[in-house]
PDB file of N, CA and C in Angstrom:
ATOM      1  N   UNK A   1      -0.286  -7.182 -22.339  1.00 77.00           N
ATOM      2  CA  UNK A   1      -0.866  -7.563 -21.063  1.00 77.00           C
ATOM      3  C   UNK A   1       0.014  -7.085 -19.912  1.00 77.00           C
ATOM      4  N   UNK A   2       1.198  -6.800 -20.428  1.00 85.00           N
ATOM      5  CA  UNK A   2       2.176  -6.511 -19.126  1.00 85.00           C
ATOM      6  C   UNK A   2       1.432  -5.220 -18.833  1.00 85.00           C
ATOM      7  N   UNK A   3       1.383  -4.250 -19.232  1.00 88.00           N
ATOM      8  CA  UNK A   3       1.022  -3.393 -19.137  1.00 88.00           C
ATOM      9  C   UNK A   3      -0.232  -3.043 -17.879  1.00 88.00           C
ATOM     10  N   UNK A   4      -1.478  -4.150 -18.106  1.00 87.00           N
ATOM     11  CA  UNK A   4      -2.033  -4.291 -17.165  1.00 87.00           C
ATOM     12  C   UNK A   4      -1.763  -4.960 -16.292  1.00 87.00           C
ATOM     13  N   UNK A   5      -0.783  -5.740 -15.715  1.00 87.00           N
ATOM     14  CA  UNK A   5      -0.036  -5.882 -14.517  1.00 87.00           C
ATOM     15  C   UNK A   5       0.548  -4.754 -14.058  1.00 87.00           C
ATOM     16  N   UNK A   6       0.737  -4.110 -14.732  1.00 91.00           N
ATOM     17  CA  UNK A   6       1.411  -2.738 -13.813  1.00 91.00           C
ATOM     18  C   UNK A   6       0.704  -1.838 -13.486  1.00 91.00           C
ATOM     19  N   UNK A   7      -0.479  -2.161 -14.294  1.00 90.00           N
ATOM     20  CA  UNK A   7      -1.740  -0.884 -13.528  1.00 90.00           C
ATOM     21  C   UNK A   7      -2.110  -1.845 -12.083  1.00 90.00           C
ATOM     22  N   UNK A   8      -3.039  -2.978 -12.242  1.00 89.00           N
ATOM     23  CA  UNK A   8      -3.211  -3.941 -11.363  1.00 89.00           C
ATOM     24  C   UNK A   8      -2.136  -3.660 -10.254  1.00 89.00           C
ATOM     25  N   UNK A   9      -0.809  -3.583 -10.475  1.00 91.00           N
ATOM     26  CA  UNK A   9       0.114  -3.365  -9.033  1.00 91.00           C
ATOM     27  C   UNK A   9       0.243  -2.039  -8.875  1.00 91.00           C
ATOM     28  N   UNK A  10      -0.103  -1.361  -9.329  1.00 92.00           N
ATOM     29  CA  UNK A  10      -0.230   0.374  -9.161  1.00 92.00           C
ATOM     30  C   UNK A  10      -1.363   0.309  -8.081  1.00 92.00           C
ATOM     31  N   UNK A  11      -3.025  -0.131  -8.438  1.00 90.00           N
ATOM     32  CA  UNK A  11      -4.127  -0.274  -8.019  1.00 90.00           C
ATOM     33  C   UNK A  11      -4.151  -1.008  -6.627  1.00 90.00           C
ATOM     34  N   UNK A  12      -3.057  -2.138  -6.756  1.00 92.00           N
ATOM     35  CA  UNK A  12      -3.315  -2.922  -5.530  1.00 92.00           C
ATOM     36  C   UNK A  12      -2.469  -2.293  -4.463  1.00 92.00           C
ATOM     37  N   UNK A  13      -1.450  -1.752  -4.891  1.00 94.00           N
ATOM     38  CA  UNK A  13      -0.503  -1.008  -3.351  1.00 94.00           C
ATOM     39  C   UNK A  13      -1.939  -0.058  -3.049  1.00 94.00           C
ATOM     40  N   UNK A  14      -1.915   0.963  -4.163  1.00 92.00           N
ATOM     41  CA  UNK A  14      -3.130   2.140  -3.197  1.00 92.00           C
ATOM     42  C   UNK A  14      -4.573   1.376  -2.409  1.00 92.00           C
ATOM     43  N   UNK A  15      -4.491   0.608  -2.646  1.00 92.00           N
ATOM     44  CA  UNK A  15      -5.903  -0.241  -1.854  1.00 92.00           C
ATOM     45  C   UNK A  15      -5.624  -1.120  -1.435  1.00 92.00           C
ATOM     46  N   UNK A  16      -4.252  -1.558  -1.357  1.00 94.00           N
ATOM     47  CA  UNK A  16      -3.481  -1.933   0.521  1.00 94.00           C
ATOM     48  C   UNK A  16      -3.280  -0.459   1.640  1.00 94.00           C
ATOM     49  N   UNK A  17      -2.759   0.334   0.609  1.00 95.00           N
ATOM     50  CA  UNK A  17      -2.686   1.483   1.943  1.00 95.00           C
ATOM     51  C   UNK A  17      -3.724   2.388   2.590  1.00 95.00           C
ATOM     52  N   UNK A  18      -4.850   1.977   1.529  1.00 94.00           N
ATOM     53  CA  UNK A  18      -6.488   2.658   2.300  1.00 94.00           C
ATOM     54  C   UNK A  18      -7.499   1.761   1.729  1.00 94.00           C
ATOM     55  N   UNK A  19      -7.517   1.061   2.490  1.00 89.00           N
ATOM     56  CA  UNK A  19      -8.578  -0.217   2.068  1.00 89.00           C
ATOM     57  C   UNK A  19     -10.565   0.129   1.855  1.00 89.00           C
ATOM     58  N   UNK A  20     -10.285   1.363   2.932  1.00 89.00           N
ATOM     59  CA  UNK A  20     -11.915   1.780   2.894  1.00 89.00           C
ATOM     60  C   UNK A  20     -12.015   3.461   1.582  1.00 89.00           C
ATOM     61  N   UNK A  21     -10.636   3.185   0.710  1.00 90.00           N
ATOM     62  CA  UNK A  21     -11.191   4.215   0.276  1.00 90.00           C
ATOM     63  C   UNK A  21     -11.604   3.934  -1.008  1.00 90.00           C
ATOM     64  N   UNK A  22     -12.416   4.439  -1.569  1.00 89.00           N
ATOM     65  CA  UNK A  22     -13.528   4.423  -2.768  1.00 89.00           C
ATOM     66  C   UNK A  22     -12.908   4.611  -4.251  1.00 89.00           C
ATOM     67  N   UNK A  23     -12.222   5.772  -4.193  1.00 89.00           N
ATOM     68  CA  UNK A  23     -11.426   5.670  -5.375  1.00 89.00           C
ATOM     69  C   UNK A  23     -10.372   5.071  -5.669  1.00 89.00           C
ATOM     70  N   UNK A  24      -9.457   4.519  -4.968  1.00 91.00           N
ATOM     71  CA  UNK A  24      -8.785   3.234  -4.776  1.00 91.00           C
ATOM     72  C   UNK A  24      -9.851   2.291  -5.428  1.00 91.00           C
ATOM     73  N   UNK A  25     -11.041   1.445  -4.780  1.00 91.00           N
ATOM     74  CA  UNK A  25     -11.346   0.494  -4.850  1.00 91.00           C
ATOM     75  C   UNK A  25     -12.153   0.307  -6.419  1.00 91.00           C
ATOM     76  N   UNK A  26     -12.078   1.468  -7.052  1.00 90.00           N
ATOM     77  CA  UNK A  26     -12.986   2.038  -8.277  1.00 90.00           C
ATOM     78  C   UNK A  26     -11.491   1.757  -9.159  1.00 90.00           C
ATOM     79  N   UNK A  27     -10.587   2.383  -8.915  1.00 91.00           N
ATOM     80  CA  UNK A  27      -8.905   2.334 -10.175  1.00 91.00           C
ATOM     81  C   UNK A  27      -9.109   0.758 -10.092  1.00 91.00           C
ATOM     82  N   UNK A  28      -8.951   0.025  -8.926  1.00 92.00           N
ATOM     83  CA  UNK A  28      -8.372  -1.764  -8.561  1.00 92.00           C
ATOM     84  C   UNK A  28      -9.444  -2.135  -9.598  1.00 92.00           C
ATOM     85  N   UNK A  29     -10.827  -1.686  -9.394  1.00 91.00           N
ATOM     86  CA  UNK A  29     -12.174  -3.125 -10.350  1.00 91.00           C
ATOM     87  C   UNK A  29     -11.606  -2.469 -11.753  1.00 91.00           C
ATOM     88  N   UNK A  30     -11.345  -1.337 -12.586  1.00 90.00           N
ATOM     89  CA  UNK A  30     -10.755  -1.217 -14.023  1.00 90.00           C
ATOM     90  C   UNK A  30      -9.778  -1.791 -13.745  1.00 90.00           C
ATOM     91  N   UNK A  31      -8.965  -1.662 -13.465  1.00 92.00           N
ATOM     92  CA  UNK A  31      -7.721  -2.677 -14.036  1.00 92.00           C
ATOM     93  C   UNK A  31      -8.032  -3.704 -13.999  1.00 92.00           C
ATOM     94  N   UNK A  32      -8.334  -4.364 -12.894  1.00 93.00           N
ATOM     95  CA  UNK A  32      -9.097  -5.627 -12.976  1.00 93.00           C
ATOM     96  C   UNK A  32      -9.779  -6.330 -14.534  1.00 93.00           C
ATOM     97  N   UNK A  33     -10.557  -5.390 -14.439  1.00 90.00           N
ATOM     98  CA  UNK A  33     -11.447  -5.222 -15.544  1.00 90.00           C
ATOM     99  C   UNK A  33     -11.109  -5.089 -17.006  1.00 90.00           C
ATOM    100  N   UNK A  34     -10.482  -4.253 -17.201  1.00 91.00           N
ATOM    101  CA  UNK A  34      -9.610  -4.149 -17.995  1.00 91.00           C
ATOM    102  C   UNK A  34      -7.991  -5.623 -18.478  1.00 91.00           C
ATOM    103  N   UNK A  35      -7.666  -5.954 -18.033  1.00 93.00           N
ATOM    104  CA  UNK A  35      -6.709  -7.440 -17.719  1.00 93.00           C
ATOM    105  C   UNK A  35      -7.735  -8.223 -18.343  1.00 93.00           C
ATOM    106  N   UNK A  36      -8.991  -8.227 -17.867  1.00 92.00           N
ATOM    107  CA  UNK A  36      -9.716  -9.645 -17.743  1.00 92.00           C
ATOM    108  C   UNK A  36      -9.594  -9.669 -19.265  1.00 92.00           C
ATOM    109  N   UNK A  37     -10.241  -8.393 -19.915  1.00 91.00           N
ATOM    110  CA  UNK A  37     -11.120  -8.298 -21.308  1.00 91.00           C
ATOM    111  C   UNK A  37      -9.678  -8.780 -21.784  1.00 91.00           C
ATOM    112  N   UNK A  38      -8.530  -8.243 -21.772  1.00 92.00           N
ATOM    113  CA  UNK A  38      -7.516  -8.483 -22.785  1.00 92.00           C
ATOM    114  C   UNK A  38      -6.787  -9.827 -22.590  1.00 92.00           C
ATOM    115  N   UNK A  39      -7.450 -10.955 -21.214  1.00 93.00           N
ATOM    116  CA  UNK A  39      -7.339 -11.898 -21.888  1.00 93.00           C
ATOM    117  C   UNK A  39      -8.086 -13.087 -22.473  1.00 93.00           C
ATOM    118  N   UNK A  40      -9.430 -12.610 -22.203  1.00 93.00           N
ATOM    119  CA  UNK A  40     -10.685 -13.431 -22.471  1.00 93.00           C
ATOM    120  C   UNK A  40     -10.286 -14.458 -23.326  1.00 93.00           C
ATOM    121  N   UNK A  41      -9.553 -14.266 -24.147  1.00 94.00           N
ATOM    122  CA  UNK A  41      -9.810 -15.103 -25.397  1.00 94.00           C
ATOM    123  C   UNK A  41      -9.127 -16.281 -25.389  1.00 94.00           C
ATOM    124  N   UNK A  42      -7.773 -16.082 -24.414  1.00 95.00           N
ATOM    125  CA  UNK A  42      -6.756 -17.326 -23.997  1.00 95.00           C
ATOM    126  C   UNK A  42      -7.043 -17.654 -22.855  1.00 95.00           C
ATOM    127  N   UNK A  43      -7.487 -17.426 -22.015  1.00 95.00           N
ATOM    128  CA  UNK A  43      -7.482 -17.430 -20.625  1.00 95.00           C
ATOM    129  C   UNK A  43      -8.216 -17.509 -20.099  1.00 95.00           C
ATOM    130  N   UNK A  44      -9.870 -18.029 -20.653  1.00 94.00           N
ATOM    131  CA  UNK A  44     -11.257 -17.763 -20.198  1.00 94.00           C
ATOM    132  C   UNK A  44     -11.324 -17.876 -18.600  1.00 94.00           C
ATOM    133  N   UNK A  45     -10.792 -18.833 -17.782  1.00 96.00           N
ATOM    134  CA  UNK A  45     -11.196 -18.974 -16.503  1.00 96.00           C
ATOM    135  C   UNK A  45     -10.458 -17.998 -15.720  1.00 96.00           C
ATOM    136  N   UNK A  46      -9.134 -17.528 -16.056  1.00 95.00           N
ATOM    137  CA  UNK A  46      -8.722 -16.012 -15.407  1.00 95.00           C
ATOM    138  C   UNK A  46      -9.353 -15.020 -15.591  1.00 95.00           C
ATOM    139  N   UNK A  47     -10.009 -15.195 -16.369  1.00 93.00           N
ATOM    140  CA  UNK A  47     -10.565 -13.952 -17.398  1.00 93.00           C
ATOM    141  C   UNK A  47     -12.007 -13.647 -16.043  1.00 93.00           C
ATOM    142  N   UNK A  48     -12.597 -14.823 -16.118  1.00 94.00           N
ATOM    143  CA  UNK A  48     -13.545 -14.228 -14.973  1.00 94.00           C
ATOM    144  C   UNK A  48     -13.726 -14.564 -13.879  1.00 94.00           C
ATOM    145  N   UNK A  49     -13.043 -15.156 -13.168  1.00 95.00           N
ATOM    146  CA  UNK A  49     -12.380 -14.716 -12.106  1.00 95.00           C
ATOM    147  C   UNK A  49     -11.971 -13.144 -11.827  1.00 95.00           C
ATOM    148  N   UNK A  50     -10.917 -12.773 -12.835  1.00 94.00           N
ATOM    149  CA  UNK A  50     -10.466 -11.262 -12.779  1.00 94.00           C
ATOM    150  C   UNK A  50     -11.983 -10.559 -12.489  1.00 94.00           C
ATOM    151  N   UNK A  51     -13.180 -10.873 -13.985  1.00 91.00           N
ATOM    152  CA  UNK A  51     -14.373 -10.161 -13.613  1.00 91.00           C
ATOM    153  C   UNK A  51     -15.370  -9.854 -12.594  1.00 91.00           C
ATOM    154  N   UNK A  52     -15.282 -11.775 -11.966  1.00 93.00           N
ATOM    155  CA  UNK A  52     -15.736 -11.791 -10.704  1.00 93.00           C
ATOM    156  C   UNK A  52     -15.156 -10.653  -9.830  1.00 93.00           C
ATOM    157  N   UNK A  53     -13.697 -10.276  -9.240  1.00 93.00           N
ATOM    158  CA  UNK A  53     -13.226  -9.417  -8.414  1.00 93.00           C
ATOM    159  C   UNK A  53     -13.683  -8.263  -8.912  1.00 93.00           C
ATOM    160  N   UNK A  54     -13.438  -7.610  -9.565  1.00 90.00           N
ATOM    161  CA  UNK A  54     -13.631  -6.651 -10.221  1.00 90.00           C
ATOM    162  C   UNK A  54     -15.065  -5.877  -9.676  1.00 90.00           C
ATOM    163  N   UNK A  55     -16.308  -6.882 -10.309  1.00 89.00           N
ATOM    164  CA  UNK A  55     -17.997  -6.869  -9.668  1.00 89.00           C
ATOM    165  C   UNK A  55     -17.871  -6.234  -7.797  1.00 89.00           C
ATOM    166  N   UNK A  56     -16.770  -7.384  -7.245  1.00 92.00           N
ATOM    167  CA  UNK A  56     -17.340  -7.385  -5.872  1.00 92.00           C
ATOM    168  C   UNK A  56     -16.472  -6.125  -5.548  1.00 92.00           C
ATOM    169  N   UNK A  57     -14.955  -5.780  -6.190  1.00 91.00           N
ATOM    170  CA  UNK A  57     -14.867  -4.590  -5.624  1.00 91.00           C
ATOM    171  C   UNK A  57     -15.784  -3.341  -5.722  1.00 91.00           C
ATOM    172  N   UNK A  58     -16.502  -2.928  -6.987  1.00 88.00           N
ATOM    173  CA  UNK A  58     -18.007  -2.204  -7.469  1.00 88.00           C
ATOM    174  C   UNK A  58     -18.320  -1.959  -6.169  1.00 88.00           C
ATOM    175  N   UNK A  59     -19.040  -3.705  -6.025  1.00 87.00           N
ATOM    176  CA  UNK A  59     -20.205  -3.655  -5.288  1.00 87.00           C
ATOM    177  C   UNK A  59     -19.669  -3.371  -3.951  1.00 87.00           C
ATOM    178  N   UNK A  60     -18.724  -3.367  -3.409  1.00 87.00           N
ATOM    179  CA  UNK A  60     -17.840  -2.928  -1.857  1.00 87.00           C
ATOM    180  C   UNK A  60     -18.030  -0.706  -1.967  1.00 87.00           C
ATOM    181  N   UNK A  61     -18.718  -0.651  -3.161  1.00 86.00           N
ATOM    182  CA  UNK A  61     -18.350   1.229  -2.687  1.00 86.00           C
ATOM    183  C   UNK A  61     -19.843   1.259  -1.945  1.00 86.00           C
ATOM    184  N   UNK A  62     -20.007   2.507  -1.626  1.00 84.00           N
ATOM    185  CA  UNK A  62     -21.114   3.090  -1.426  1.00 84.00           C
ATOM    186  C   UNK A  62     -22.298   3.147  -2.058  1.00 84.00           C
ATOM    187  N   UNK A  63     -23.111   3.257  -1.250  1.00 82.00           N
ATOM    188  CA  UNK A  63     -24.258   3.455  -2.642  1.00 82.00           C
ATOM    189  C   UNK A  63     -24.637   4.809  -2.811  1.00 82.00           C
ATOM    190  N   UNK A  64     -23.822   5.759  -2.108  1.00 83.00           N
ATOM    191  CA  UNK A  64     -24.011   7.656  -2.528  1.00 83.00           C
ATOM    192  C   UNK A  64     -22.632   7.390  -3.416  1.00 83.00           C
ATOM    193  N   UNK A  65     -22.195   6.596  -3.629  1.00 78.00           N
ATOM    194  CA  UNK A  65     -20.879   6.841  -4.428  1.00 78.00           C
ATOM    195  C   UNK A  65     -21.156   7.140  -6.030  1.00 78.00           C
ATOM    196  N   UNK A  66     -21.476   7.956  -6.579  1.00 82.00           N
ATOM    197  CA  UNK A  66     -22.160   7.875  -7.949  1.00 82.00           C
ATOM    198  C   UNK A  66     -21.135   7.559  -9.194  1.00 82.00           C
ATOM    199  N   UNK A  67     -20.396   7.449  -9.055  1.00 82.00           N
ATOM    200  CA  UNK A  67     -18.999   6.940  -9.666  1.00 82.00           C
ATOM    201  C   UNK A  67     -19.330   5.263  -9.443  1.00 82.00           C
ATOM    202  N   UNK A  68     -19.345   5.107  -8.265  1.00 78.00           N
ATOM    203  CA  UNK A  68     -19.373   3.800  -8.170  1.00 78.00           C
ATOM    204  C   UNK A  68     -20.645   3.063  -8.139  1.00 78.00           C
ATOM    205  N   UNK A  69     -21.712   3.713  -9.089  1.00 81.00           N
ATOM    206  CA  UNK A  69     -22.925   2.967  -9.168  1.00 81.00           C
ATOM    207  C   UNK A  69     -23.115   2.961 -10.816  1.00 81.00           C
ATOM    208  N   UNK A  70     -22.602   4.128 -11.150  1.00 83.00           N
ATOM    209  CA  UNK A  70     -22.147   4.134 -13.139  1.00 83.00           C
ATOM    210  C   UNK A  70     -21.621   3.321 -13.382  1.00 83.00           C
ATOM    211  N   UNK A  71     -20.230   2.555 -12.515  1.00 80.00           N
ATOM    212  CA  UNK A  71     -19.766   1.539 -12.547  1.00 80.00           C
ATOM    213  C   UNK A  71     -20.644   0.254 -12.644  1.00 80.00           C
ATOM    214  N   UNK A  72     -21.756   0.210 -12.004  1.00 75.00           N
ATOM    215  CA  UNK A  72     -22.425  -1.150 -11.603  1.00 75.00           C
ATOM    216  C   UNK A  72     -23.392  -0.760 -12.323  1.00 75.00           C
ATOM    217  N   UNK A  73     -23.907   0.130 -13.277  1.00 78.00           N
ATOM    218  CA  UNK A  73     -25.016   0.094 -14.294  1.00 78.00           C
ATOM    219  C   UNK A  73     -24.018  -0.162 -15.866  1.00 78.00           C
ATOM    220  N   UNK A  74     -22.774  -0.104 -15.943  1.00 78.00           N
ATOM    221  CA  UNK A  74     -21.939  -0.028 -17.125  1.00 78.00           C
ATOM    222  C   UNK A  74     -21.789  -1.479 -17.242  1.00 78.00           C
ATOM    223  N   UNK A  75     -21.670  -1.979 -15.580  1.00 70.00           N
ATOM    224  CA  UNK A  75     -20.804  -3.424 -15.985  1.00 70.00           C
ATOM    225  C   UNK A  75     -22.146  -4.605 -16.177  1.00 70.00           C
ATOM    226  N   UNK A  76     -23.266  -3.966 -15.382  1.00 70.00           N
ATOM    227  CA  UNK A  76     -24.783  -5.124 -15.562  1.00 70.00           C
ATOM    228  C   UNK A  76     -24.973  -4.987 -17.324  1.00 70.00           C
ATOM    229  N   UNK A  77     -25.139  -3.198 -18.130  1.00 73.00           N
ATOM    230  CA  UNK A  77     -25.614  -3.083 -19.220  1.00 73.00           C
ATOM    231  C   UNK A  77     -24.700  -3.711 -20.055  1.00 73.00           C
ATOM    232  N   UNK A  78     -23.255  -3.546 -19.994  1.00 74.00           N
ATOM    233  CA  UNK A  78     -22.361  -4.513 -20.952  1.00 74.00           C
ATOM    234  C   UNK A  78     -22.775  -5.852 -20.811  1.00 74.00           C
ATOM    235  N   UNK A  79     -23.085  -6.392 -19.895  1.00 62.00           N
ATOM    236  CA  UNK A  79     -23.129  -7.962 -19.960  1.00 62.00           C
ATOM    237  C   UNK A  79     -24.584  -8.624 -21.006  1.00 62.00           C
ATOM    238  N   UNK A  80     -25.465  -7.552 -21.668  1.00 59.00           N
ATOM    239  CA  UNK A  80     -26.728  -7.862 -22.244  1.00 59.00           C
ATOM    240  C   UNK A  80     -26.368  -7.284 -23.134  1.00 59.00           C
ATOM    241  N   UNK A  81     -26.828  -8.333 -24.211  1.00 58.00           N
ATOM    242  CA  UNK A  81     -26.290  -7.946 -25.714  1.00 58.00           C
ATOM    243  C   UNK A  81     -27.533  -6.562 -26.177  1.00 58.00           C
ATOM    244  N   UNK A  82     -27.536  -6.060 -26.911  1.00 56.00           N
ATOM    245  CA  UNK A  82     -27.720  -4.655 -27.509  1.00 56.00           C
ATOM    246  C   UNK A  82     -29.289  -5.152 -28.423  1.00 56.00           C
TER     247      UNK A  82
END
């Protein structure tokens, strides 16, 4: 898990130093994202929380952002079982 703390603080300096930029805000929701899943299993209420942020950073890009709408069709289709 350390590991994703150090992406998470990698992610969060670059999207303190350009808050409106897109690929910044796309690295911050994976790590995010990524943290949450690896601690779901101990940690359920961090766990989504982390997911919650994660969603709203998504949903903060553009909607010409096509990166950042694969994002928001990956993270709706994961959430429905198969």
């Amino acid at each position: 898990v350390s590991h994703y703390d150090k992406a998470r603080a990698i992610a969060e300096r670059l999207l303190r130093a350009d808050a409106g930029n897109e690929v910044a805000k796309l690295d911050m929701a994976r790590a995010v994202s990524r943290h949450a899943m690896a601690i779901a299993a101990t940690r359920p209420a961090e766990s989504l929380a982390l997911l919650e942020r994660s969603q709203a950073l998504i949903l903060a890009t553009s909607p010409d952002n096509h990166t950042g709408l694969e994002e928001r069709i990956s993270y709706l289709t994961g959430a429905v079982p198969a």
